[in-house]
Coordinates of C-alpha atoms and ligand atoms in Angstrom, one line a residue:
X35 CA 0.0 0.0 0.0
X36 CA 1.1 3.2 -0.6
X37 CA -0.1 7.4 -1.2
X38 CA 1.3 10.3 -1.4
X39 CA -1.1 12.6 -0.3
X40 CA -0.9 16.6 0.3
X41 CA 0.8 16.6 3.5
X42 CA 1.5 12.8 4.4
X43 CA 2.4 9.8 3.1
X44 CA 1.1 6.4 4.1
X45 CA 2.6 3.1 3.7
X46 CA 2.5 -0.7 5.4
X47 CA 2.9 -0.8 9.0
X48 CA 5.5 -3.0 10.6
X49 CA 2.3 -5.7 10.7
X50 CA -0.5 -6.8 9.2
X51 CA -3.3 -3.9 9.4
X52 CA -1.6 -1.2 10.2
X53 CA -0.2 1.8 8.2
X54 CA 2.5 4.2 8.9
X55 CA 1.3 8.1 8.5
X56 CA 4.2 10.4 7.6
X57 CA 3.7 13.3 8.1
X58 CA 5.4 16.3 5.5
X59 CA 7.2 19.5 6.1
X60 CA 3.8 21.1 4.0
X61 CA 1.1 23.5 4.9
X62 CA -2.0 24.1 2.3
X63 CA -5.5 25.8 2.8
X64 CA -7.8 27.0 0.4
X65 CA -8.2 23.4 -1.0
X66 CA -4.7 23.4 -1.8
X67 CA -4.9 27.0 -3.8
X68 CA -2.1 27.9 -1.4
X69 CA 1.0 25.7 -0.1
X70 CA 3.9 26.4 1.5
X71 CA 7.0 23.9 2.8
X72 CA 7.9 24.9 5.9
X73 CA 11.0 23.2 7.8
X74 CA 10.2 21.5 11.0
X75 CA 6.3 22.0 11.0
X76 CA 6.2 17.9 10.4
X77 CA 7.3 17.2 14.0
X78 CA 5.6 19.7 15.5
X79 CA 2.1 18.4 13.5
X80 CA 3.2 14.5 14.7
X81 CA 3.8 16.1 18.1
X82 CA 0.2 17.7 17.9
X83 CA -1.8 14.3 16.3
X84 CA -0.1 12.3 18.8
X85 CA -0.9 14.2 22.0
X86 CA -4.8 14.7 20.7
X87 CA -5.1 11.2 19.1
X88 CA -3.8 9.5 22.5
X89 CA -5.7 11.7 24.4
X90 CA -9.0 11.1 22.5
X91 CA -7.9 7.1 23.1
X92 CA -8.0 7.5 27.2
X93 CA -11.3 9.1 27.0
X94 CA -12.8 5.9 25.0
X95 CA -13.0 7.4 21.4
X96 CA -12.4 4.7 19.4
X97 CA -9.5 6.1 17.0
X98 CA -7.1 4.5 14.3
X99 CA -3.9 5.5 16.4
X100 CA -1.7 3.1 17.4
X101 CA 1.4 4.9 18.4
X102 CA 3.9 7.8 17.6
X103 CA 6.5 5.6 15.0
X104 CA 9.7 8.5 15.3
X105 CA 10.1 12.2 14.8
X106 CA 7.5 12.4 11.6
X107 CA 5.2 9.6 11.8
X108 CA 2.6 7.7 13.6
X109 CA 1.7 3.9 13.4
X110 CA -1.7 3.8 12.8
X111 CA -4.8 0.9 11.7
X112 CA -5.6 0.9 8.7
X113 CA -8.7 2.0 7.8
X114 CA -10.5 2.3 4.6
X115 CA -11.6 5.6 4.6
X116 CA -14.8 7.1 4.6
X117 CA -14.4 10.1 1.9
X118 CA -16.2 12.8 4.0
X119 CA -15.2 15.7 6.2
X120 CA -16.8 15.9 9.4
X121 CA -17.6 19.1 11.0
X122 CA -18.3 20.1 14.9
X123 CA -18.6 23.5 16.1
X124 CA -19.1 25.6 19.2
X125 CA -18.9 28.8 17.7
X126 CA -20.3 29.8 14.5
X127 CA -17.4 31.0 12.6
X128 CA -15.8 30.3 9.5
X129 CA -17.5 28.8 6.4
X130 CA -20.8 28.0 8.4
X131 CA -21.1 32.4 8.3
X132 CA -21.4 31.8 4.3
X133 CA -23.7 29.2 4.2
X134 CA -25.6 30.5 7.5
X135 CA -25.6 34.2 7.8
X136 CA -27.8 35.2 10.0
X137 CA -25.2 33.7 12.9
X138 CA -22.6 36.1 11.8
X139 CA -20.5 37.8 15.0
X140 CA -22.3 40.9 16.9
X141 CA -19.6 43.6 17.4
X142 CA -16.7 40.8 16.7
X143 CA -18.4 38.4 19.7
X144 CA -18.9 35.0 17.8
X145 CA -22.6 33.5 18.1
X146 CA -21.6 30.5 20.6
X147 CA -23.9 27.1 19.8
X148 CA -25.3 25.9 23.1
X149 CA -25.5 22.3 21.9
X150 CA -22.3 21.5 19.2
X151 CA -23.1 22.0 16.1
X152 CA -22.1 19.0 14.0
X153 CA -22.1 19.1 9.9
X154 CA -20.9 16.8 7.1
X155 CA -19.4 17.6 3.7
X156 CA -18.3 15.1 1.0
X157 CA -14.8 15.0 0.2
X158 CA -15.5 14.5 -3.6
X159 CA -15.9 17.6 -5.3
X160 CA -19.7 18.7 -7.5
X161 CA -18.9 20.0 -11.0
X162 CA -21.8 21.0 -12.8
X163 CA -23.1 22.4 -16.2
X164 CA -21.6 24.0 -18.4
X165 CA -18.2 22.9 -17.3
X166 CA -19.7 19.0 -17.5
X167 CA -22.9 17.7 -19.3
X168 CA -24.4 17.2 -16.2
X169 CA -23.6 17.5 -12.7
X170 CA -21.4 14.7 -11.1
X171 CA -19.2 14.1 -8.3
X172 CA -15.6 14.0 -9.2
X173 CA -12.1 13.7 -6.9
X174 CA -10.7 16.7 -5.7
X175 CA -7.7 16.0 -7.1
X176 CA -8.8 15.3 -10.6
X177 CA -11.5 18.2 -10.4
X178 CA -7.8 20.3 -9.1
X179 CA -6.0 19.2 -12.2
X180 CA -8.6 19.8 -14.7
X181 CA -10.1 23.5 -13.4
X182 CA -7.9 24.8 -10.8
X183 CA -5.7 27.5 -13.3
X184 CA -3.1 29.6 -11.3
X185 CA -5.3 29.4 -7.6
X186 CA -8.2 30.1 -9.7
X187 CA -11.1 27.4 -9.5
X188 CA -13.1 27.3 -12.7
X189 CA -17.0 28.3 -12.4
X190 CA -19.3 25.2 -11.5
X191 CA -16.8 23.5 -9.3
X192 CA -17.9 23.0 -5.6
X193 CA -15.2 21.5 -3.1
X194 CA -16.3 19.7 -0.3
X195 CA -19.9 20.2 -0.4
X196 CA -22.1 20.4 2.3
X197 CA -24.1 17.5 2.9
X198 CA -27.7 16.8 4.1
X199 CA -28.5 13.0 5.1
X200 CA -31.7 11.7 4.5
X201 CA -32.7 8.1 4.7
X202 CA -31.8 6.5 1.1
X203 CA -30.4 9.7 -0.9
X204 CA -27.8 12.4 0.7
X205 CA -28.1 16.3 -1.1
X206 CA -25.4 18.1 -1.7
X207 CA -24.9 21.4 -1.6
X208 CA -22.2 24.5 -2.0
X209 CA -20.5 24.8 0.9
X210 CA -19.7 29.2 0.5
X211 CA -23.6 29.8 -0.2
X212 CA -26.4 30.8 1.6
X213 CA -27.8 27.4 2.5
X214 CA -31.5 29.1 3.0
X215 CA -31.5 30.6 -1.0
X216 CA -30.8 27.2 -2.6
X217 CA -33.6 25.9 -4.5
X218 CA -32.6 22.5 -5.1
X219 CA -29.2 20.7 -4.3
X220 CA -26.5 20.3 -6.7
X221 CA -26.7 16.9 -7.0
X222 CA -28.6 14.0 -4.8
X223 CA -26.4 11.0 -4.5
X224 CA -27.3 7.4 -2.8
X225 CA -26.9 7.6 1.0
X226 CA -23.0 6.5 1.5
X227 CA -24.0 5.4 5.2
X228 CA -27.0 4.5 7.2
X229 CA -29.0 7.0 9.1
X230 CA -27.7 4.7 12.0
X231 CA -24.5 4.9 11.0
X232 CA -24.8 8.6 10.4
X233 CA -26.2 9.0 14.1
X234 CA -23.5 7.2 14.9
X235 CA -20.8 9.2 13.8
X236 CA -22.3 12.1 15.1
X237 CA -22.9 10.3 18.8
X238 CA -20.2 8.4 19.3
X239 CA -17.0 10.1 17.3
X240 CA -18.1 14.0 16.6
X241 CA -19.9 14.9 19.6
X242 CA -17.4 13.1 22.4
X243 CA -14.5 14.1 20.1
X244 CA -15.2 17.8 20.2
X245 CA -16.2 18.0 24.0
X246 CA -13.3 16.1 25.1
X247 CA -10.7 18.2 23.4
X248 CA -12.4 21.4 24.4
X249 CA -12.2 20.3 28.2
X250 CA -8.7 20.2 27.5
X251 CA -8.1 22.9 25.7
X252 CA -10.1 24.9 28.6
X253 CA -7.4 23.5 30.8
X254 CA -4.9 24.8 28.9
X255 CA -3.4 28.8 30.4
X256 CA -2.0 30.8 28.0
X257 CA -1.0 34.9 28.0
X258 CA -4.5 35.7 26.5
X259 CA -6.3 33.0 28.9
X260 CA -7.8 29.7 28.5
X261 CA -7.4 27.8 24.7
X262 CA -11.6 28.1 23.6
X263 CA -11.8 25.0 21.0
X264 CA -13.9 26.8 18.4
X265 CA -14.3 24.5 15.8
X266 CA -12.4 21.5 14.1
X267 CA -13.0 18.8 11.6
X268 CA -12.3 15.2 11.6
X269 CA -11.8 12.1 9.3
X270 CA -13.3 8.8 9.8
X271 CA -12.7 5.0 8.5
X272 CA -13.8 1.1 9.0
X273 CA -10.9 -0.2 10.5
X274 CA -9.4 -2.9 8.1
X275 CA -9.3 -5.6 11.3
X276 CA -12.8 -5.8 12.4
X277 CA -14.8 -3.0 9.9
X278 CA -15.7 -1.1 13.5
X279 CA -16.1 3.0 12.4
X280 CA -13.3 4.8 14.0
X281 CA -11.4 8.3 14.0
X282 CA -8.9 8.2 11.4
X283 CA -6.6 10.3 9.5
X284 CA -4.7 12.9 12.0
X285 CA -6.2 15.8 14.5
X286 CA -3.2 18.5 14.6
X287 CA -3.3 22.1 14.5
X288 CA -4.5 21.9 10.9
X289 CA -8.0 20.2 12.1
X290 CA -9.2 22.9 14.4
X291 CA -9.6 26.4 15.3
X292 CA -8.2 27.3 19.0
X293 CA -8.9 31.4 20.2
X294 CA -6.7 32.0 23.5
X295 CA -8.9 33.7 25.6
X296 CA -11.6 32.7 23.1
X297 CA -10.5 35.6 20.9
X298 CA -10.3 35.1 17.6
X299 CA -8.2 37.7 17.1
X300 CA -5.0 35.5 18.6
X301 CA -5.8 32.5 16.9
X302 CA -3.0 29.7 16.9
X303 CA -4.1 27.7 14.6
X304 CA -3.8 26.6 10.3
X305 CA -5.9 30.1 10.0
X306 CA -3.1 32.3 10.3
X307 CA -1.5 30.3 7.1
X308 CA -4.5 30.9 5.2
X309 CA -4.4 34.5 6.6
X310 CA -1.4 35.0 4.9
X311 CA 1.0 35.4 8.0
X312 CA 4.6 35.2 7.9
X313 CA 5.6 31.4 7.4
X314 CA 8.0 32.5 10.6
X315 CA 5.2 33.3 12.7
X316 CA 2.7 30.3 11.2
X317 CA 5.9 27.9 12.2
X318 CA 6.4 29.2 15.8
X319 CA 2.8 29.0 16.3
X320 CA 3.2 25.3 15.6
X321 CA 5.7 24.8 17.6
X322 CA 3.9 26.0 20.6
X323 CA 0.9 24.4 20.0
X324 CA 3.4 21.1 20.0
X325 CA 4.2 21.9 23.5
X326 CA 0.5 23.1 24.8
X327 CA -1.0 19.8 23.7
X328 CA 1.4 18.2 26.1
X329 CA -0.4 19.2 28.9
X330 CA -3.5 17.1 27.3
X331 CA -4.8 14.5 30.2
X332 CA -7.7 12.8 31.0
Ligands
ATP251 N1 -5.6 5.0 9.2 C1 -5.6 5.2 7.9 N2 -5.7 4.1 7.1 C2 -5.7 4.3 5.7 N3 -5.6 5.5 5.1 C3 -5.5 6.6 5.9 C4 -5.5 6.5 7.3 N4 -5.4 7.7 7.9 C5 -5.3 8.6 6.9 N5 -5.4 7.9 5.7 C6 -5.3 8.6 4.3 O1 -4.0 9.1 4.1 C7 -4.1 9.9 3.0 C8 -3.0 10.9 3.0 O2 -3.2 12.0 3.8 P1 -3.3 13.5 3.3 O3 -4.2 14.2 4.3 O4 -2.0 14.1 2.9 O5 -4.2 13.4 1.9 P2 -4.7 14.6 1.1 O6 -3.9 14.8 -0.1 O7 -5.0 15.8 2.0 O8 -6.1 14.0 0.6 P3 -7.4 13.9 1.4 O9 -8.2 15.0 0.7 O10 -7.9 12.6 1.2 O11 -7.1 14.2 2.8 C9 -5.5 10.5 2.9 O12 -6.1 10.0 1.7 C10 -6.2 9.8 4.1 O13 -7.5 9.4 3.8
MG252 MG1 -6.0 15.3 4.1

């Protein structure tokens, strides 16, 4: 087994059903518009997945982790994975603001969700007419090869759409536009999971995943106050060894947003890459993220 993906690598584990994920020295956002290599910001990531990923494992979330393999990697079980991003959210911020307006900050105070907020998007990208014949699900990586020109996505290309799960069918949706003025989804595909399975997720893996790591991030003292977990996304898989739906894939400081002193204005996390702040700055915030997540503990 082996890919090459964007910022890791995964091949064969030392045994049978397990994989090794290596991490790279490689930061991108804006589905890849943007990427930058940036020495060191490997370890500090495996630092980061391994402190959250063993942490998550001591509060009974069943995860893919295994162990940190060295400097760069983690052993991990291998998991065929489930091609969908999962979303949780205590503060409405971000992309949910384009798709859901109405929840936009009040003088720069984000609208904080009582209950998390949990949300699904398809990791297959939408293209639709008149780029194709007719609308159809294609890989990002494809759809990034044929229509993204110089960080400029062709018209009728919709990354990681926004997902809503009915019984037999899932709709998708665009995932930057007001959800509320969309007249019919972009394309209706065959439910990939159960409704079970799809309560499931959001029961046992979103819901426990986000509340344990904000409880630790609220533990967590820093100059501008306690770490406020504002948001984050995860990956899931059925674990190759007994098909059981697990966490898979990493949580570093790429997956979530963290506010110091729930301000989002000192933001340590991927944002300020995507921001556009010095690669200097974007590394040391790494680094110290590294050593916060240390202090993770049950
Ligand atoms: N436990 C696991 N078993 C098998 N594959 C895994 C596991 N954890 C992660 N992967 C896969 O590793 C691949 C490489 O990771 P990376 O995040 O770099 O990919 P990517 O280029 O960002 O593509 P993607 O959009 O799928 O994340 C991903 O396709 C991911 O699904
Ligand atoms: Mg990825």
């Amino acid at each position: 087994m082996y890919v090459e993906g964007k910022t890791k690598s995964v091949t064969a584990g030392p045994e049978e059903g397990t994989v090794v994920l290596r991490t790279k020295n490689e930061l991108t956002g804006g589905d890849a518009a943007k990427r930058a290599t940036i020495e060191g910001i490997a370890a500090h990531k495996t630092t980061q997945a391994a402190n959250a990923l063993r942490y998550l494992e001591d509060c009974g979330i069943p995860t893919a982790f295994i162990k940190q393999q060295d400097e760069t990697s983690l052993i991990c079980a291998a998991c065929e994975m489930i091609p969908l991003e999962l979303v949780s959210r205590r503060f409405a911020w971000g992309s949910f603001l384009k798709r859901e307006p109405s929840f936009s900050p009040n003088n720069g105070t984000p609208f904080r969700f009582d209950e998390i907020k949990t949300e699904i998007f398809h990791k297959d990208a939408v293209v639709v007419p008149p780029t194709v014949e007719s609308a159809q699900q294609m890989k990002e990586s494809e759809a990034r090869d044929k229509f993204l020109k110089d960080g400029v996505w062709a018209p009728g290309i919709y990354t990681d759409p926004y997902v809503v799960c009915h019984e037999e069918t899932w709709d998708l949706y665009p995932a930057k536009e007001v959800l509320a003025e969309q007249e019919t989804p972009l394309l209706t595909i065959p439910a990939a999971l159960s409704a079970s399975e799809v309560a499931q997720l959001r029961n046992e893996i979103m819901i426990p995943c986000f509340e344990a790591l904000e409880k630790a991030w609220a533990k967590v003292e820093t100059t501008f106050g306690a770490v406020a977990l504002a948001d984050m996304k995860i990956e899931v898989g059925r674990r190759v060894s007994d098909g059981k739906l697990v966490l898979a894939d990493v949580v570093d400081n790429d997956s979530w947003r963290i506010w110091p002193g729930a301000d989002p204005t000192k933001q340590l996390d991927k944002q300020n890459f995507r921001d556009g702040h010095s690669l200097g700055q974007v590394a040391d915030n790494y680094a110290l993220v590294a050593e916060l997540t240390a202090q993770f503990s049950h």
